PDB file of C-alpha atoms in Angstrom:
ATOM      1  CA  THR P  26       2.224  -9.129 -30.227  1.00 49.00           C
ATOM      2  CA  LEU P  27       4.278  -9.169 -27.040  1.00 48.00           C
ATOM      3  CA  LEU P  28       7.804 -10.593 -27.086  1.00 48.00           C
ATOM      4  CA  ILE P  29       8.731 -12.245 -23.767  1.00 48.00           C
ATOM      5  CA  GLY P  30      11.953 -14.193 -23.404  1.00 50.00           C
ATOM      6  CA  GLY P  31      12.136 -14.741 -27.131  1.00 52.00           C
ATOM      7  CA  LYS P  32       8.580 -16.111 -27.266  1.00 51.00           C
ATOM      8  CA  GLN P  33       5.862 -14.196 -29.056  1.00 51.00           C
ATOM      9  CA  VAL P  34       2.517 -13.921 -27.291  1.00 47.00           C
ATOM     10  CA  VAL P  35      -0.443 -12.561 -29.241  1.00 47.00           C
ATOM     11  CA  THR P  36      -1.944  -9.952 -26.926  1.00 47.00           C
ATOM     12  CA  LYS P  37      -5.291  -9.833 -28.721  1.00 50.00           C
ATOM     13  CA  THR P  38      -6.033 -13.270 -27.270  1.00 52.00           C
ATOM     14  CA  LEU P  39      -5.035 -12.245 -23.750  1.00 56.00           C
ATOM     15  CA  SER P  40      -7.305 -10.621 -21.209  1.00 64.00           C
ATOM     16  CA  LYS P  41      -6.088  -7.438 -19.546  1.00 67.00           C
ATOM     17  CA  LYS P  42      -5.208  -9.475 -16.441  1.00 70.00           C
ATOM     18  CA  GLN P  43      -3.290 -12.054 -18.501  1.00 67.00           C
ATOM     19  CA  TYR P  44      -1.479  -9.266 -20.350  1.00 64.00           C
ATOM     20  CA  GLN P  45      -0.467  -7.592 -17.079  1.00 68.00           C
ATOM     21  CA  LYS P  46       0.762 -10.950 -15.730  1.00 69.00           C
ATOM     22  CA  ALA P  47       2.817 -11.494 -18.893  1.00 65.00           C
ATOM     23  CA  LEU P  48       4.344  -8.024 -18.598  1.00 65.00           C
ATOM     24  CA  GLU P  49       5.094  -8.577 -14.898  1.00 67.00           C
ATOM     25  CA  GLN P  50       6.816 -11.850 -15.836  1.00 63.00           C
ATOM     26  CA  ALA P  51       8.856  -9.983 -18.432  1.00 60.00           C
ATOM     27  CA  THR P  52       9.844  -7.509 -15.711  1.00 57.00           C
ATOM     28  CA  LYS P  53      10.808 -10.328 -13.343  1.00 55.00           C
ATOM     29  CA  GLU P  54      12.961 -11.826 -16.075  1.00 50.00           C
ATOM     30  CA  GLU P  55      14.662  -8.413 -16.413  1.00 51.00           C
ATOM     31  CA  ILE P  56      13.396  -7.948 -19.944  1.00 51.00           C
ATOM     32  CA  SER P  57      12.882  -4.273 -20.590  1.00 52.00           C
ATOM     33  CA  ALA P  58       9.468  -2.999 -21.552  1.00 50.00           C
ATOM     34  CA  GLU P  59      11.071  -1.672 -24.735  1.00 50.00           C
ATOM     35  CA  ASN P  60      11.407  -5.297 -25.870  1.00 53.00           C
ATOM     36  CA  CYS P  61       7.649  -5.652 -25.730  1.00 50.00           C
ATOM     37  CA  ILE P  62       6.641  -5.162 -29.331  1.00 48.00           C
ATOM     38  CA  LYS P  63       3.227  -3.555 -29.802  1.00 44.00           C
ATOM     39  CA  THR P  64       1.413  -2.727 -32.980  1.00 54.00           C
ATOM     40  CA  SER P  65      -1.256  -0.137 -32.150  1.00 74.00           C
ATOM     41  CA  LYS P  66      -1.240   3.167 -30.283  1.00 79.00           C
ATOM     42  CA  THR P  67      -3.840   1.773 -27.874  1.00 81.00           C
ATOM     43  CA  ASP P  68      -1.555  -1.176 -27.105  1.00 79.00           C
ATOM     44  CA  ILE P  69       1.409   1.165 -26.573  1.00 79.00           C
ATOM     45  CA  LEU P  70      -0.602   3.299 -24.147  1.00 82.00           C
ATOM     46  CA  ALA P  71      -1.745   0.181 -22.280  1.00 84.00           C
ATOM     47  CA  LYS P  72       1.858  -1.037 -22.051  1.00 84.00           C
ATOM     48  CA  ASN P  73       2.979   2.381 -20.759  1.00 84.00           C
ATOM     49  CA  ARG P  74       0.234   2.392 -18.094  1.00 85.00           C
ATOM     50  CA  ILE P  75       1.286  -1.050 -16.895  1.00 88.00           C
ATOM     51  CA  GLN P  76       4.972  -0.117 -16.957  1.00 87.00           C
ATOM     52  CA  GLY P  77       4.169   3.041 -14.971  1.00 86.00           C
ATOM     53  CA  LYS P  78       2.142   1.173 -12.358  1.00 89.00           C
ATOM     54  CA  LEU P  79       4.869  -1.439 -11.901  1.00 90.00           C
ATOM     55  CA  PHE P  80       7.476   1.297 -11.512  1.00 92.00           C
ATOM     56  CA  GLU P  81       5.266   3.116  -8.974  1.00 93.00           C
ATOM     57  CA  GLN P  82       4.860  -0.062  -6.913  1.00 93.00           C
ATOM     58  CA  GLN P  83       8.592  -0.768  -6.955  1.00 94.00           C
ATOM     59  CA  GLU P  84       9.548   2.795  -6.011  1.00 95.00           C
ATOM     60  CA  PHE P  85       6.833   3.154  -3.363  1.00 96.00           C
ATOM     61  CA  THR P  86       8.257   0.083  -1.615  1.00 96.00           C
ATOM     62  CA  LYS P  87      11.629   1.863  -1.410  1.00 97.00           C
ATOM     63  CA  PHE P  88       9.965   5.151  -0.397  1.00 98.00           C
ATOM     64  CA  SER P  89       7.967   3.565   2.420  1.00 97.00           C
ATOM     65  CA  SER P  90      11.083   1.854   3.805  1.00 97.00           C
ATOM     66  CA  GLN P  91      12.844   5.238   4.045  1.00 97.00           C
ATOM     67  CA  ASN P  92       9.940   7.424   5.242  1.00 98.00           C
ATOM     68  CA  THR P  93       7.331   6.978   7.972  1.00 98.00           C
ATOM     69  CA  ASN P  94       3.566   7.334   7.548  1.00 98.00           C
ATOM     70  CA  ALA P  95       4.036   6.781   3.809  1.00 98.00           C
ATOM     71  CA  VAL P  96       0.888   6.707   1.682  1.00 98.00           C
ATOM     72  CA  GLU P  97       0.179   6.660  -2.034  1.00 97.00           C
ATOM     73  CA  GLN P  98      -1.974   8.819  -4.290  1.00 96.00           C
ATOM     74  CA  ILE P  99      -2.812  11.972  -2.326  1.00 97.00           C
ATOM     75  CA  THR P 100      -4.452  15.001  -3.908  1.00 98.00           C
ATOM     76  CA  ILE P 101      -3.030  18.410  -2.999  1.00 98.00           C
ATOM     77  CA  LYS P 102      -4.587  21.786  -3.781  1.00 98.00           C
ATOM     78  CA  THR P 103      -2.345  24.841  -4.076  1.00 98.00           C
ATOM     79  CA  SER P 104      -3.251  28.342  -2.888  1.00 96.00           C
ATOM     80  CA  SER P 105      -4.131  29.277  -6.498  1.00 97.00           C
ATOM     81  CA  GLY P 106      -6.653  26.399  -6.614  1.00 98.00           C
ATOM     82  CA  VAL P 107      -4.704  23.958  -8.808  1.00 98.00           C
ATOM     83  CA  LYS P 108      -5.187  20.337  -7.782  1.00 98.00           C
ATOM     84  CA  THR P 109      -2.677  17.577  -8.425  1.00 98.00           C
ATOM     85  CA  ARG P 110      -2.256  14.023  -7.264  1.00 97.00           C
ATOM     86  CA  VAL P 111       1.155  12.917  -5.992  1.00 98.00           C
ATOM     87  CA  ASP P 112       2.356   9.322  -6.026  1.00 97.00           C
ATOM     88  CA  ALA P 113       3.911   9.192  -2.543  1.00 98.00           C
ATOM     89  CA  ILE P 114       3.979  11.308   0.590  1.00 98.00           C
ATOM     90  CA  GLY P 115       5.538  10.593   3.967  1.00 98.00           C
ATOM     91  CA  LEU P 116       7.767  11.960   6.712  1.00 98.00           C
ATOM     92  CA  ASP P 117      11.567  11.728   6.796  1.00 98.00           C
ATOM     93  CA  SER P 118      13.525  10.904   9.964  1.00 97.00           C
ATOM     94  CA  ASN P 119      13.377  14.590  10.994  1.00 97.00           C
ATOM     95  CA  GLY P 120       9.598  14.790  10.592  1.00 97.00           C
ATOM     96  CA  ASN P 121       9.755  16.786   7.347  1.00 97.00           C
ATOM     97  CA  ILE P 122       7.251  16.064   4.597  1.00 98.00           C
ATOM     98  CA  VAL P 123       8.680  14.181   1.620  1.00 98.00           C
ATOM     99  CA  ILE P 124       6.737  14.036  -1.653  1.00 98.00           C
ATOM    100  CA  TYR P 125       7.692  11.908  -4.662  1.00 98.00           C
ATOM    101  CA  GLU P 126       6.240  11.710  -8.144  1.00 97.00           C
ATOM    102  CA  PHE P 127       7.243   8.575 -10.070  1.00 96.00           C
ATOM    103  CA  LYS P 128       7.763   8.693 -13.841  1.00 95.00           C
ATOM    104  CA  SER P 129       8.624   5.363 -15.440  1.00 92.00           C
ATOM    105  CA  SER P 130      10.712   6.747 -18.285  1.00 90.00           C
ATOM    106  CA  ALA P 131      13.060   9.622 -19.011  1.00 91.00           C
ATOM    107  CA  SER P 132      10.496  11.110 -21.386  1.00 91.00           C
ATOM    108  CA  ALA P 133       7.301  10.645 -19.336  1.00 90.00           C
ATOM    109  CA  PRO P 134       5.903  14.185 -19.024  1.00 93.00           C
ATOM    110  CA  LEU P 135       4.366  15.932 -16.054  1.00 96.00           C
ATOM    111  CA  THR P 136       0.660  16.658 -16.420  1.00 96.00           C
ATOM    112  CA  SER P 137      -0.340  20.264 -17.040  1.00 97.00           C
ATOM    113  CA  ASN P 138      -1.498  20.574 -13.412  1.00 97.00           C
ATOM    114  CA  GLN P 139       1.751  19.060 -12.102  1.00 98.00           C
ATOM    115  CA  LYS P 140       3.758  21.627 -14.072  1.00 97.00           C
ATOM    116  CA  ILE P 141       1.846  24.384 -12.279  1.00 98.00           C
ATOM    117  CA  ALA P 142       1.322  22.812  -8.854  1.00 98.00           C
ATOM    118  CA  PHE P 143       4.789  21.458  -8.057  1.00 98.00           C
ATOM    119  CA  PRO P 144       6.498  24.884  -8.132  1.00 98.00           C
ATOM    120  CA  GLU P 145       3.529  26.395  -6.245  1.00 98.00           C
ATOM    121  CA  ILE P 146       3.843  23.755  -3.499  1.00 98.00           C
ATOM    122  CA  MET P 147       7.518  24.698  -3.143  1.00 98.00           C
ATOM    123  CA  GLU P 148       6.652  28.407  -3.102  1.00 98.00           C
ATOM    124  CA  SER P 149       3.571  28.498  -0.879  1.00 98.00           C
ATOM    125  CA  GLY P 150       2.649  24.963   0.207  1.00 98.00           C
ATOM    126  CA  GLY P 151      -0.714  23.321  -0.279  1.00 98.00           C
ATOM    127  CA  THR P 152      -3.587  21.487   1.358  1.00 98.00           C
ATOM    128  CA  VAL P 153      -4.540  17.818   1.119  1.00 98.00           C
ATOM    129  CA  VAL P 154      -8.051  17.629  -0.315  1.00 97.00           C
ATOM    130  CA  GLY P 155     -10.571  14.823  -0.327  1.00 95.00           C
ATOM    131  CA  LYS P 156     -10.579  12.137   2.315  1.00 95.00           C
ATOM    132  CA  GLY P 157      -6.798  11.710   2.276  1.00 95.00           C
ATOM    133  CA  LYS P 158      -5.031   8.714   3.832  1.00 96.00           C
ATOM    134  CA  GLY P 159      -3.251   8.013   7.087  1.00 97.00           C
ATOM    135  CA  ILE P 160      -2.001  11.166   8.798  1.00 98.00           C
ATOM    136  CA  PHE P 161      -2.437  13.018   5.501  1.00 98.00           C
ATOM    137  CA  ALA P 162      -6.196  13.451   5.882  1.00 97.00           C
ATOM    138  CA  GLY P 163      -8.200  16.131   4.113  1.00 97.00           C
ATOM    139  CA  GLY P 164      -7.125  19.564   5.359  1.00 98.00           C
ATOM    140  CA  TYR P 165      -3.534  18.522   6.174  1.00 98.00           C
ATOM    141  CA  GLN P 166      -1.261  21.495   5.455  1.00 98.00           C
ATOM    142  CA  ILE P 167       1.819  21.040   3.275  1.00 98.00           C
ATOM    143  CA  PRO P 168       4.280  23.795   4.241  1.00 98.00           C
ATOM    144  CA  SER P 169       6.024  26.075   1.776  1.00 97.00           C
ATOM    145  CA  GLY P 170       9.512  24.881   0.940  1.00 97.00           C
ATOM    146  CA  THR P 171       8.277  21.324   0.342  1.00 98.00           C
ATOM    147  CA  VAL P 172       9.879  19.998  -2.825  1.00 97.00           C
ATOM    148  CA  VAL P 173       8.101  17.438  -5.009  1.00 98.00           C
ATOM    149  CA  LYS P 174      10.915  15.145  -6.114  1.00 98.00           C
ATOM    150  CA  ILE P 175      10.476  13.475  -9.491  1.00 97.00           C
ATOM    151  CA  ILE P 176      11.890   9.935  -9.564  1.00 97.00           C
ATOM    152  CA  ARG P 177      12.814   8.367 -12.898  1.00 95.00           C
ATOM    153  CA  PRO P 178      14.676   5.146 -13.729  1.00 92.00           C
TER     154      PRO P 178
END
């Protein structure tokens, strides 16, 4: 059951798309995701995924207004071979690379690869792998000293 604006909606009768729309409406009405009452672990994980995606979209909009060439979801490989995907990458007004990782709650953990890769990127840089996006195509070099900033609400 999902509680939106004091009305209970039975989520088992909603499609994934309908559920996401209901949660987006709750967000628009400034109802916190914590007010969405769920009964199973699967439902809680689904709610967290949706909450995370909404937070990413909101924060990427801010990020892209403050940084040029901003793109989402880029995979970076460190010199030790650890790969991690970052939520946002762009260039600041001085042409320096800016990388953000969005976490939609105070307790949302880093992945095991993020825990290893983020300090390594700061220490020795990294390389964009895969096709990449925009100016951050595969092979693009991330210089040492680049900090991955974790953004939380």
